Amino acid sequence: MINPEIYDYTFDAYRKLIADFTENELIPAENEMVEAGAVPERLVKRMAEVGLFGISIPRRYGGLEWNMEQQVLLTLEFTRASCVYRSRFSTVIGLCSQAILDHGTEEQRSELLPKMAAGELVTAFALTEEAAGSDAAQLTTSAVAQAGSFLVNGHKRYITNACWADAYVVFARTDAAVPGAKGISALIVDSKAPGVSSKMPSRMNGHAEAPVGEIILEDVVVPEANVLGGEQGMGQGLTMALRGINHARLHVAATCVGQATRILEETVTHVNGREQFGAPLAELGAVQAVLGECFAEVEAARALVLEGARTFDEGTVPRHRIAAAKLFASEMAGRVADKCLQLLGGEGIVGDHPIPRMWRDVRALRIYEGSSPIHERNLAVAMIRQGKIDGRLPNTYRV
């Protein structure tokens, strides 16, 4: 649970707490995490104690209720450490909590959100399937009505926290369930319910210590009361998904900036301490050019992410701006990681330096929450439809 004293913190005091937690506990434990192949449970508990599971959840439901700009600023702090840590609470603060907050019934919000904020109920967002990735509307998981419940069958994959979650927000097709329910609906499914199982991948390219997984649903009985939003939520699943996805997408963009910041800091330390040709690498013009270019890219992404967050706080979800931030920041992180890895020379491919690990980790961020080609296409379509560019594209960006 969250340390009660934290509720009295100003944002600046809380941000310092998270910065210190990152520097003194998360970063020093990275090698321990790699050796163990998982995030140490003591650190998951500490994340809950310092409130990281509750940063986006309103105080009336036990969270800390920081606004989006504040959440982004916090993300820039804690993602200086391995982004694997973030994955353990990311589905709680973004994808799941926001869908529940905006579309759940009051009973569902009161039951689920306080436990989520305390880190006592880890949730996973079960949308993606083999034939339904970028085109989520093609999912085939079904929820068929029976007496007072639904019978759910399907197979989800690439699900963050699939093997750690206590409950899943499962998106299923309810076309034949009840009158007026045609479409996709979201259901809260207990991960320990009969017929539910999960499976870890045999190998991960990055994020190895918190792998995405598969969820198998075989004749799972889900009570009617677990339909997100109740009767009004039937058939509204993709709208619910979009709310969580846009929130999470901006967090991923901020994660890219946090990771690139750390990579650049580690690189500066390396080039200051490594001598070649009788002088530190940092004195070579070619090295300075790379560092200068990387710094400019990081700062451009930081500004884009913060602007998206501020617009979000104005009351309208700026879908196009969030997409642009995620696209640019994730591609930027990949470029920065690659250039910095090159500056490490042999140390970039041999040994325990953090940059090679982070280089693998940030590659996935160009795929998570909408791949780069999807964002490029959808942003182009939005521009073409408007016919001009004024920095305020119509708010019609689709998943």
mmCIF file of C-alpha atoms in Angstrom:
data_model
loop_
_atom_site.group_PDB
_atom_site.id
_atom_site.type_symbol
_atom_site.label_atom_id
_atom_site.label_comp_id
_atom_site.label_asym_id
_atom_site.label_seq_id
_atom_site.Cartn_x
_atom_site.Cartn_y
_atom_site.Cartn_z
ATOM 1 C CA MET A 1 0.000 0.000 0.000
ATOM 2 C CA ILE A 2 1.003 3.629 -0.393
ATOM 3 C CA ASN A 3 2.883 5.135 2.532
ATOM 4 C CA PRO A 4 0.174 7.407 4.080
ATOM 5 C CA GLU A 5 2.643 10.282 4.509
ATOM 6 C CA ILE A 6 2.917 10.614 0.724
ATOM 7 C CA TYR A 7 -0.637 11.944 0.438
ATOM 8 C CA ASP A 8 0.563 15.129 2.141
ATOM 9 C CA TYR A 9 3.471 15.693 -0.260
ATOM 10 C CA THR A 10 3.512 18.583 -2.690
ATOM 11 C CA PHE A 11 4.219 17.519 -6.247
ATOM 12 C CA ASP A 12 7.776 18.867 -6.095
ATOM 13 C CA ALA A 13 8.443 16.857 -2.923
ATOM 14 C CA TYR A 14 6.969 13.729 -4.486
ATOM 15 C CA ARG A 15 8.968 14.181 -7.673
ATOM 16 C CA LYS A 16 12.150 14.386 -5.597
ATOM 17 C CA LEU A 17 11.122 11.231 -3.747
ATOM 18 C CA ILE A 18 10.776 9.365 -7.043
ATOM 19 C CA ALA A 19 14.048 10.797 -8.383
ATOM 20 C CA ASP A 20 15.851 9.625 -5.234
ATOM 21 C CA PHE A 21 14.109 6.228 -5.361
ATOM 22 C CA THR A 22 15.250 5.811 -8.961
ATOM 23 C CA GLU A 23 18.838 6.842 -8.261
ATOM 24 C CA ASN A 24 19.294 5.003 -4.968
ATOM 25 C CA GLU A 25 17.195 1.855 -5.375
ATOM 26 C CA LEU A 26 16.102 1.128 -8.943
ATOM 27 C CA ILE A 27 19.306 1.843 -10.887
ATOM 28 C CA PRO A 28 21.622 0.060 -8.398
ATOM 29 C CA ALA A 29 19.438 -3.082 -8.563
ATOM 30 C CA GLU A 30 19.460 -3.415 -12.361
ATOM 31 C CA ASN A 31 22.202 -6.066 -12.455
ATOM 32 C CA GLU A 32 20.466 -7.975 -9.662
ATOM 33 C CA MET A 33 17.287 -7.914 -11.759
ATOM 34 C CA VAL A 34 19.124 -9.190 -14.836
ATOM 35 C CA GLU A 35 20.754 -12.010 -12.873
ATOM 36 C CA ALA A 36 17.414 -13.032 -11.363
ATOM 37 C CA GLY A 37 15.580 -12.740 -14.677
ATOM 38 C CA ALA A 38 12.782 -10.807 -12.989
ATOM 39 C CA VAL A 39 12.100 -7.630 -11.045
ATOM 40 C CA PRO A 40 12.859 -8.428 -7.379
ATOM 41 C CA GLU A 41 9.661 -8.632 -5.353
ATOM 42 C CA ARG A 42 11.077 -6.298 -2.723
ATOM 43 C CA LEU A 43 11.275 -3.587 -5.385
ATOM 44 C CA VAL A 44 7.728 -4.240 -6.585
ATOM 45 C CA LYS A 45 6.651 -3.758 -2.971
ATOM 46 C CA ARG A 46 8.686 -0.561 -2.737
ATOM 47 C CA MET A 47 7.096 0.739 -5.949
ATOM 48 C CA ALA A 48 3.717 0.285 -4.302
ATOM 49 C CA GLU A 49 4.870 1.968 -1.083
ATOM 50 C CA VAL A 50 6.115 5.081 -2.908
ATOM 51 C CA GLY A 51 2.845 5.282 -4.844
ATOM 52 C CA LEU A 52 3.892 4.418 -8.388
ATOM 53 C CA PHE A 53 0.808 2.226 -8.907
ATOM 54 C CA GLY A 54 -1.427 5.169 -8.027
ATOM 55 C CA ILE A 55 -0.015 8.224 -9.782
ATOM 56 C CA SER A 56 -2.905 8.514 -12.264
ATOM 57 C CA ILE A 57 -5.762 7.349 -10.032
ATOM 58 C CA PRO A 58 -7.970 9.973 -8.295
ATOM 59 C CA ARG A 59 -7.575 10.496 -4.555
ATOM 60 C CA ARG A 60 -11.185 9.559 -3.914
ATOM 61 C CA TYR A 61 -10.181 6.065 -5.064
ATOM 62 C CA GLY A 62 -6.945 5.934 -3.070
ATOM 63 C CA GLY A 63 -4.537 7.270 -5.697
ATOM 64 C CA LEU A 64 -2.323 10.345 -5.863
ATOM 65 C CA GLU A 65 -4.220 12.056 -8.713
ATOM 66 C CA TRP A 66 -1.330 13.816 -10.434
ATOM 67 C CA ASN A 67 -2.361 15.441 -13.707
ATOM 68 C CA MET A 68 -0.939 14.293 -17.035
ATOM 69 C CA GLU A 69 1.919 16.806 -17.120
ATOM 70 C CA GLN A 70 2.916 15.718 -13.624
ATOM 71 C CA GLN A 71 2.660 12.051 -14.596
ATOM 72 C CA VAL A 72 4.948 12.702 -17.553
ATOM 73 C CA LEU A 73 7.462 14.510 -15.348
ATOM 74 C CA LEU A 74 7.441 11.533 -12.979
ATOM 75 C CA THR A 75 7.882 9.136 -15.884
ATOM 76 C CA LEU A 76 10.944 11.082 -16.980
ATOM 77 C CA GLU A 77 12.370 10.396 -13.513
ATOM 78 C CA PHE A 78 11.642 6.706 -12.978
ATOM 79 C CA THR A 79 12.429 5.675 -16.557
ATOM 80 C CA ARG A 80 16.019 6.761 -16.144
ATOM 81 C CA ALA A 81 16.152 3.291 -14.609
ATOM 82 C CA SER A 82 15.395 0.206 -16.691
ATOM 83 C CA CYS A 83 12.003 0.504 -18.381
ATOM 84 C CA VAL A 84 11.406 -3.077 -17.239
ATOM 85 C CA TYR A 85 10.551 -1.676 -13.791
ATOM 86 C CA ARG A 86 7.872 0.536 -15.299
ATOM 87 C CA SER A 87 6.215 -2.401 -17.036
ATOM 88 C CA ARG A 88 5.204 -3.888 -13.694
ATOM 89 C CA PHE A 89 2.848 -0.973 -12.950
ATOM 90 C CA SER A 90 2.307 0.520 -16.415
ATOM 91 C CA THR A 91 -0.874 -1.417 -17.199
ATOM 92 C CA VAL A 92 -2.354 -0.294 -13.872
ATOM 93 C CA ILE A 93 -1.715 3.451 -14.215
ATOM 94 C CA GLY A 94 -2.602 3.693 -17.899
ATOM 95 C CA LEU A 95 -4.452 1.163 -19.991
ATOM 96 C CA CYS A 96 -6.630 -0.396 -17.297
ATOM 97 C CA SER A 97 -7.269 2.320 -14.723
ATOM 98 C CA GLN A 98 -8.205 4.930 -17.314
ATOM 99 C CA ALA A 99 -10.700 2.661 -19.059
ATOM 100 C CA ILE A 100 -12.233 1.745 -15.707
ATOM 101 C CA LEU A 101 -12.241 5.363 -14.514
ATOM 102 C CA ASP A 102 -13.953 6.762 -17.602
ATOM 103 C CA HIS A 103 -16.243 3.865 -18.517
ATOM 104 C CA GLY A 104 -16.758 1.649 -15.479
ATOM 105 C CA THR A 105 -19.761 1.778 -13.197
ATOM 106 C CA GLU A 106 -19.324 3.494 -9.844
ATOM 107 C CA GLU A 107 -19.435 0.088 -8.175
ATOM 108 C CA GLN A 108 -16.612 -1.140 -10.413
ATOM 109 C CA ARG A 109 -14.527 1.975 -9.811
ATOM 110 C CA SER A 110 -14.989 1.756 -6.039
ATOM 111 C CA GLU A 111 -14.150 -1.941 -5.986
ATOM 112 C CA LEU A 112 -11.148 -2.008 -8.328
ATOM 113 C CA LEU A 113 -9.338 1.333 -8.318
ATOM 114 C CA PRO A 114 -8.366 1.543 -4.609
ATOM 115 C CA LYS A 115 -6.758 -1.908 -4.805
ATOM 116 C CA MET A 116 -5.009 -0.974 -8.036
ATOM 117 C CA ALA A 117 -3.659 2.275 -6.569
ATOM 118 C CA ALA A 118 -2.285 0.356 -3.568
ATOM 119 C CA GLY A 119 -0.514 -2.165 -5.806
ATOM 120 C CA GLU A 120 -2.717 -4.935 -4.416
ATOM 121 C CA LEU A 121 -4.567 -5.619 -7.682
ATOM 122 C CA VAL A 122 -2.316 -5.774 -10.720
ATOM 123 C CA THR A 123 -4.305 -5.642 -13.956
ATOM 124 C CA ALA A 124 -3.414 -6.462 -17.549
ATOM 125 C CA PHE A 125 -4.977 -5.138 -20.749
ATOM 126 C CA ALA A 126 -5.973 -8.156 -22.861
ATOM 127 C CA LEU A 127 -6.707 -6.780 -26.329
ATOM 128 C CA THR A 128 -4.142 -8.112 -28.828
ATOM 129 C CA GLU A 129 -4.591 -11.460 -30.603
ATOM 130 C CA GLU A 130 -2.808 -13.328 -33.377
ATOM 131 C CA ALA A 131 -4.991 -11.798 -36.097
ATOM 132 C CA ALA A 132 -5.836 -8.582 -34.223
ATOM 133 C CA GLY A 133 -2.828 -6.373 -33.557
ATOM 134 C CA SER A 134 -2.863 -2.953 -35.165
ATOM 135 C CA ASP A 135 -6.337 -3.823 -36.488
ATOM 136 C CA ALA A 136 -7.901 -4.506 -33.099
ATOM 137 C CA ALA A 137 -11.427 -4.705 -34.540
ATOM 138 C CA GLN A 138 -10.590 -8.133 -35.973
ATOM 139 C CA LEU A 139 -10.354 -9.858 -32.602
ATOM 140 C CA THR A 140 -12.170 -13.197 -32.302
ATOM 141 C CA THR A 141 -12.349 -13.797 -28.534
ATOM 142 C CA SER A 142 -16.046 -14.366 -27.794
ATOM 143 C CA ALA A 143 -18.326 -13.736 -24.818
ATOM 144 C CA VAL A 144 -21.611 -15.623 -25.154
ATOM 145 C CA ALA A 145 -24.489 -14.850 -22.794
ATOM 146 C CA GLN A 146 -25.841 -17.471 -20.486
ATOM 147 C CA ALA A 147 -27.833 -17.284 -17.251
ATOM 148 C CA GLY A 148 -26.462 -14.249 -15.398
ATOM 149 C CA SER A 149 -23.006 -14.563 -16.927
ATOM 150 C CA PHE A 150 -20.916 -14.841 -20.084
ATOM 151 C CA LEU A 151 -18.925 -17.787 -21.386
ATOM 152 C CA VAL A 152 -15.612 -16.443 -22.668
ATOM 153 C CA ASN A 153 -13.291 -18.207 -25.102
ATOM 154 C CA GLY A 154 -10.195 -16.823 -26.816
ATOM 155 C CA HIS A 155 -6.436 -16.502 -26.965
ATOM 156 C CA LYS A 156 -4.601 -13.224 -26.291
ATOM 157 C CA ARG A 157 -0.912 -12.586 -26.894
ATOM 158 C CA TYR A 158 1.798 -9.937 -26.391
ATOM 159 C CA ILE A 159 0.100 -8.946 -23.121
ATOM 160 C CA THR A 160 2.152 -6.979 -20.591
ATOM 161 C CA ASN A 161 1.839 -8.480 -17.090
ATOM 162 C CA ALA A 162 -0.050 -11.496 -18.438
ATOM 163 C CA CYS A 163 1.771 -13.770 -15.999
ATOM 164 C CA TRP A 164 1.695 -11.397 -12.999
ATOM 165 C CA ALA A 165 -1.753 -9.845 -13.157
ATOM 166 C CA ASP A 166 -4.496 -10.581 -10.661
ATOM 167 C CA ALA A 167 -7.182 -9.586 -13.160
ATOM 168 C CA TYR A 168 -7.478 -8.924 -16.869
ATOM 169 C CA VAL A 169 -9.506 -6.380 -18.821
ATOM 170 C CA VAL A 170 -10.491 -8.740 -21.636
ATOM 171 C CA PHE A 171 -11.895 -7.441 -24.895
ATOM 172 C CA ALA A 172 -14.307 -9.911 -26.468
ATOM 173 C CA ARG A 173 -16.852 -10.000 -29.261
ATOM 174 C CA THR A 174 -20.408 -9.900 -27.900
ATOM 175 C CA ASP A 175 -22.315 -9.810 -31.210
ATOM 176 C CA ALA A 176 -24.516 -12.733 -30.245
ATOM 177 C CA ALA A 177 -24.590 -12.139 -26.505
ATOM 178 C CA VAL A 178 -27.620 -9.961 -25.766
ATOM 179 C CA PRO A 179 -29.832 -7.627 -27.796
ATOM 180 C CA GLY A 180 -28.118 -4.279 -28.448
ATOM 181 C CA ALA A 181 -24.679 -5.628 -27.573
ATOM 182 C CA LYS A 182 -23.329 -6.043 -31.097
ATOM 183 C CA GLY A 183 -19.627 -5.262 -31.228
ATOM 184 C CA ILE A 184 -16.785 -5.628 -28.767
ATOM 185 C CA SER A 185 -17.168 -5.357 -25.011
ATOM 186 C CA ALA A 186 -14.685 -5.294 -22.132
ATOM 187 C CA LEU A 187 -14.958 -7.723 -19.234
ATOM 188 C CA ILE A 188 -13.053 -7.929 -15.943
ATOM 189 C CA VAL A 189 -11.727 -11.488 -15.662
ATOM 190 C CA ASP A 190 -10.109 -12.983 -12.563
ATOM 191 C CA SER A 191 -6.749 -14.447 -13.613
ATOM 192 C CA LYS A 192 -7.328 -17.384 -11.253
ATOM 193 C CA ALA A 193 -10.798 -18.253 -12.553
ATOM 194 C CA PRO A 194 -11.312 -21.805 -13.879
ATOM 195 C CA GLY A 195 -10.366 -21.990 -17.562
ATOM 196 C CA VAL A 196 -7.863 -19.092 -17.411
ATOM 197 C CA SER A 197 -4.172 -19.763 -17.987
ATOM 198 C CA SER A 198 -1.144 -17.745 -19.051
ATOM 199 C CA LYS A 199 2.122 -18.578 -20.774
ATOM 200 C CA MET A 200 5.497 -16.842 -20.918
ATOM 201 C CA PRO A 201 7.429 -16.613 -24.201
ATOM 202 C CA SER A 202 10.499 -18.775 -24.674
ATOM 203 C CA ARG A 203 12.591 -15.745 -25.563
ATOM 204 C CA MET A 204 12.360 -11.938 -25.553
ATOM 205 C CA ASN A 205 14.370 -9.419 -27.563
ATOM 206 C CA GLY A 206 14.558 -6.802 -24.827
ATOM 207 C CA HIS A 207 12.396 -6.522 -21.691
ATOM 208 C CA ALA A 208 13.595 -10.006 -20.808
ATOM 209 C CA GLU A 209 12.960 -9.515 -17.083
ATOM 210 C CA ALA A 210 9.277 -8.642 -17.558
ATOM 211 C CA PRO A 211 8.220 -10.516 -20.683
ATOM 212 C CA VAL A 212 4.885 -10.089 -22.387
ATOM 213 C CA GLY A 213 2.808 -13.252 -22.360
ATOM 214 C CA GLU A 214 -0.195 -15.134 -23.671
ATOM 215 C CA ILE A 215 -3.588 -15.518 -22.016
ATOM 216 C CA ILE A 216 -5.736 -18.539 -22.821
ATOM 217 C CA LEU A 217 -9.449 -18.411 -22.026
ATOM 218 C CA GLU A 218 -11.319 -21.715 -22.238
ATOM 219 C CA ASP A 219 -15.001 -21.717 -21.271
ATOM 220 C CA VAL A 220 -14.396 -19.071 -18.612
ATOM 221 C CA VAL A 221 -17.555 -18.051 -16.773
ATOM 222 C CA VAL A 222 -17.614 -14.286 -16.163
ATOM 223 C CA PRO A 223 -20.475 -12.712 -14.145
ATOM 224 C CA GLU A 224 -22.622 -10.093 -15.882
ATOM 225 C CA ALA A 225 -21.524 -7.620 -13.204
ATOM 226 C CA ASN A 226 -17.984 -7.828 -14.612
ATOM 227 C CA VAL A 227 -18.889 -6.230 -17.950
ATOM 228 C CA LEU A 228 -17.070 -2.898 -17.845
ATOM 229 C CA GLY A 229 -19.683 -0.151 -17.720
ATOM 230 C CA GLY A 230 -22.503 -2.610 -17.100
ATOM 231 C CA GLU A 231 -25.340 -2.726 -19.620
ATOM 232 C CA GLN A 232 -24.335 0.686 -21.018
ATOM 233 C CA GLY A 233 -20.861 -0.640 -21.747
ATOM 234 C CA MET A 234 -21.981 -3.466 -23.987
ATOM 235 C CA GLY A 235 -20.514 -3.095 -27.471
ATOM 236 C CA GLN A 236 -18.380 -0.099 -26.443
ATOM 237 C CA GLY A 237 -15.109 -1.963 -25.948
ATOM 238 C CA LEU A 238 -13.030 -0.248 -28.615
ATOM 239 C CA THR A 239 -14.025 3.199 -27.341
ATOM 240 C CA MET A 240 -12.939 2.111 -23.867
ATOM 241 C CA ALA A 241 -9.686 0.733 -25.227
ATOM 242 C CA LEU A 242 -8.875 3.986 -26.994
ATOM 243 C CA ARG A 243 -9.146 5.961 -23.734
ATOM 244 C CA GLY A 244 -6.565 3.779 -22.030
ATOM 245 C CA ILE A 245 -4.365 3.507 -25.099
ATOM 246 C CA ASN A 246 -3.994 7.267 -25.564
ATOM 247 C CA HIS A 247 -3.046 7.713 -21.919
ATOM 248 C CA ALA A 248 -0.531 4.852 -22.093
ATOM 249 C CA ARG A 249 0.810 6.070 -25.444
ATOM 250 C CA LEU A 250 1.873 9.394 -23.939
ATOM 251 C CA HIS A 251 3.512 7.551 -21.052
ATOM 252 C CA VAL A 252 5.441 5.412 -23.543
ATOM 253 C CA ALA A 253 6.626 8.561 -25.308
ATOM 254 C CA ALA A 254 7.846 9.924 -21.969
ATOM 255 C CA THR A 255 9.518 6.576 -21.263
ATOM 256 C CA CYS A 256 11.483 6.934 -24.495
ATOM 257 C CA VAL A 257 12.759 10.325 -23.333
ATOM 258 C CA GLY A 258 13.685 8.975 -19.901
ATOM 259 C CA GLN A 259 15.557 6.043 -21.409
ATOM 260 C CA ALA A 260 17.408 8.226 -23.926
ATOM 261 C CA THR A 261 18.380 10.637 -21.138
ATOM 262 C CA ARG A 262 19.962 7.839 -19.118
ATOM 263 C CA ILE A 263 21.685 6.379 -22.185
ATOM 264 C CA LEU A 264 23.180 9.762 -22.990
ATOM 265 C CA GLU A 265 24.334 10.259 -19.386
ATOM 266 C CA GLU A 266 26.009 6.845 -19.348
ATOM 267 C CA THR A 267 27.692 7.632 -22.651
ATOM 268 C CA VAL A 268 29.075 10.943 -21.401
ATOM 269 C CA THR A 269 30.554 9.136 -18.395
ATOM 270 C CA HIS A 270 32.160 6.596 -20.724
ATOM 271 C CA VAL A 271 33.716 9.059 -23.167
ATOM 272 C CA ASN A 272 35.047 11.191 -20.304
ATOM 273 C CA GLY A 273 36.783 8.194 -18.781
ATOM 274 C CA ARG A 274 38.021 6.405 -21.901
ATOM 275 C CA GLU A 275 41.274 7.563 -23.536
ATOM 276 C CA GLN A 276 42.316 6.950 -27.126
ATOM 277 C CA PHE A 277 45.129 8.611 -29.084
ATOM 278 C CA GLY A 278 46.404 10.185 -25.868
ATOM 279 C CA ALA A 279 43.227 12.045 -24.901
ATOM 280 C CA PRO A 280 39.705 11.354 -23.573
ATOM 281 C CA LEU A 281 37.212 10.310 -26.249
ATOM 282 C CA ALA A 282 35.149 13.306 -25.178
ATOM 283 C CA GLU A 283 37.708 15.637 -26.801
ATOM 284 C CA LEU A 284 37.289 14.134 -30.271
ATOM 285 C CA GLY A 285 35.195 16.287 -32.588
ATOM 286 C CA ALA A 286 33.415 13.281 -34.076
ATOM 287 C CA VAL A 287 32.302 12.165 -30.614
ATOM 288 C CA GLN A 288 31.161 15.661 -29.683
ATOM 289 C CA ALA A 289 29.090 15.865 -32.872
ATOM 290 C CA VAL A 290 27.257 12.671 -31.977
ATOM 291 C CA LEU A 291 26.607 13.796 -28.407
ATOM 292 C CA GLY A 292 25.376 17.207 -29.497
ATOM 293 C CA GLU A 293 22.994 15.743 -32.040
ATOM 294 C CA CYS A 294 21.649 13.232 -29.523
ATOM 295 C CA PHE A 295 21.059 15.939 -26.917
ATOM 296 C CA ALA A 296 19.087 18.042 -29.392
ATOM 297 C CA GLU A 297 16.901 15.051 -30.309
ATOM 298 C CA VAL A 298 16.201 14.206 -26.676
ATOM 299 C CA GLU A 299 15.203 17.791 -25.931
ATOM 300 C CA ALA A 300 12.932 17.969 -28.994
ATOM 301 C CA ALA A 301 11.149 14.804 -27.868
ATOM 302 C CA ARG A 302 10.889 16.092 -24.295
ATOM 303 C CA ALA A 303 9.214 19.295 -25.508
ATOM 304 C CA LEU A 304 6.786 17.388 -27.737
ATOM 305 C CA VAL A 305 5.791 15.023 -24.936
ATOM 306 C CA LEU A 306 5.278 17.820 -22.408
ATOM 307 C CA GLU A 307 3.197 19.825 -24.889
ATOM 308 C CA GLY A 308 0.993 16.788 -25.457
ATOM 309 C CA ALA A 309 0.564 16.387 -21.706
ATOM 310 C CA ARG A 310 -0.386 20.039 -21.222
ATOM 311 C CA THR A 311 -2.950 19.848 -24.005
ATOM 312 C CA PHE A 312 -4.328 16.676 -22.400
ATOM 313 C CA ASP A 313 -4.777 18.585 -19.142
ATOM 314 C CA GLU A 314 -6.776 21.271 -20.936
ATOM 315 C CA GLY A 315 -9.598 18.751 -21.149
ATOM 316 C CA THR A 316 -9.387 17.209 -24.602
ATOM 317 C CA VAL A 317 -7.348 14.119 -25.417
ATOM 318 C CA PRO A 318 -5.027 15.368 -28.235
ATOM 319 C CA ARG A 319 -4.846 12.078 -30.092
ATOM 320 C CA HIS A 320 -2.850 13.362 -33.051
ATOM 321 C CA ARG A 321 -0.347 15.156 -30.812
ATOM 322 C CA ILE A 322 0.072 12.082 -28.617
ATOM 323 C CA ALA A 323 0.625 9.941 -31.709
ATOM 324 C CA ALA A 324 3.231 12.367 -33.053
ATOM 325 C CA ALA A 325 4.996 12.428 -29.678
ATOM 326 C CA LYS A 326 5.039 8.646 -29.440
ATOM 327 C CA LEU A 327 6.249 8.261 -33.026
ATOM 328 C CA PHE A 328 9.047 10.816 -32.729
ATOM 329 C CA ALA A 329 10.168 9.877 -29.215
ATOM 330 C CA SER A 330 10.336 6.141 -29.882
ATOM 331 C CA GLU A 331 12.262 6.584 -33.118
ATOM 332 C CA MET A 332 14.531 9.106 -31.353
ATOM 333 C CA ALA A 333 15.297 6.675 -28.529
ATOM 334 C CA GLY A 334 16.326 4.051 -31.059
ATOM 335 C CA ARG A 335 18.643 6.455 -32.872
ATOM 336 C CA VAL A 336 20.226 7.723 -29.656
ATOM 337 C CA ALA A 337 20.713 4.210 -28.290
ATOM 338 C CA ASP A 338 22.354 3.046 -31.514
ATOM 339 C CA LYS A 339 24.732 6.003 -31.740
ATOM 340 C CA CYS A 340 25.691 5.765 -28.084
ATOM 341 C CA LEU A 341 26.250 2.032 -28.332
ATOM 342 C CA GLN A 342 28.650 2.691 -31.189
ATOM 343 C CA LEU A 343 30.644 5.092 -29.018
ATOM 344 C CA LEU A 344 31.161 2.325 -26.480
ATOM 345 C CA GLY A 345 33.074 0.229 -28.993
ATOM 346 C CA GLY A 346 33.729 -3.291 -27.745
ATOM 347 C CA GLU A 347 32.094 -2.527 -24.403
ATOM 348 C CA GLY A 348 28.858 -2.090 -26.306
ATOM 349 C CA ILE A 349 28.749 -5.780 -27.182
ATOM 350 C CA VAL A 350 30.701 -7.455 -24.353
ATOM 351 C CA GLY A 351 30.094 -7.176 -20.622
ATOM 352 C CA ASP A 352 27.523 -5.681 -18.271
ATOM 353 C CA HIS A 353 27.376 -2.054 -19.348
ATOM 354 C CA PRO A 354 23.737 -0.843 -19.122
ATOM 355 C CA ILE A 355 23.609 0.725 -22.592
ATOM 356 C CA PRO A 356 23.502 -2.567 -24.577
ATOM 357 C CA ARG A 357 20.613 -3.761 -22.390
ATOM 358 C CA MET A 358 18.779 -0.471 -22.805
ATOM 359 C CA TRP A 359 19.474 -0.540 -26.554
ATOM 360 C CA ARG A 360 17.565 -3.835 -26.715
ATOM 361 C CA ASP A 361 14.800 -2.566 -24.451
ATOM 362 C CA VAL A 362 14.043 0.664 -26.321
ATOM 363 C CA ARG A 363 13.643 -1.203 -29.609
ATOM 364 C CA ALA A 364 10.332 -2.572 -28.386
ATOM 365 C CA LEU A 365 9.012 0.931 -27.724
ATOM 366 C CA ARG A 366 8.689 1.520 -31.477
ATOM 367 C CA ILE A 367 6.097 -1.271 -31.471
ATOM 368 C CA TYR A 368 4.274 -0.856 -28.132
ATOM 369 C CA GLU A 369 1.054 1.217 -28.125
ATOM 370 C CA GLY A 370 0.900 1.488 -31.899
ATOM 371 C CA SER A 371 3.816 0.802 -34.209
ATOM 372 C CA SER A 372 5.618 3.605 -36.017
ATOM 373 C CA PRO A 373 4.167 2.763 -39.475
ATOM 374 C CA ILE A 374 0.631 2.867 -38.081
ATOM 375 C CA HIS A 375 1.198 6.310 -36.538
ATOM 376 C CA GLU A 376 2.783 7.585 -39.760
ATOM 377 C CA ARG A 377 -0.162 6.409 -41.826
ATOM 378 C CA ASN A 378 -2.860 7.717 -39.503
ATOM 379 C CA LEU A 379 -1.223 11.103 -39.040
ATOM 380 C CA ALA A 380 -0.904 11.453 -42.807
ATOM 381 C CA VAL A 381 -4.589 10.599 -43.284
ATOM 382 C CA ALA A 382 -5.554 13.225 -40.695
ATOM 383 C CA MET A 383 -3.478 15.880 -42.497
ATOM 384 C CA ILE A 384 -4.876 14.981 -45.906
ATOM 385 C CA ARG A 385 -8.445 15.191 -44.667
ATOM 386 C CA GLN A 386 -7.877 18.599 -43.108
ATOM 387 C CA GLY A 387 -6.068 19.998 -46.130
ATOM 388 C CA LYS A 388 -3.838 22.292 -44.083
ATOM 389 C CA ILE A 389 -1.440 22.123 -41.171
ATOM 390 C CA ASP A 390 -2.149 24.461 -38.279
ATOM 391 C CA GLY A 391 -0.836 22.376 -35.392
ATOM 392 C CA ARG A 392 -4.376 21.407 -34.405
ATOM 393 C CA LEU A 393 -5.382 18.408 -36.486
ATOM 394 C CA PRO A 394 -8.956 17.195 -36.000
ATOM 395 C CA ASN A 395 -9.369 14.969 -32.958
ATOM 396 C CA THR A 396 -10.296 11.963 -35.089
ATOM 397 C CA TYR A 397 -7.133 9.894 -34.808
ATOM 398 C CA ARG A 398 -7.980 6.186 -34.651
ATOM 399 C CA VAL A 399 -6.156 3.316 -32.942
#
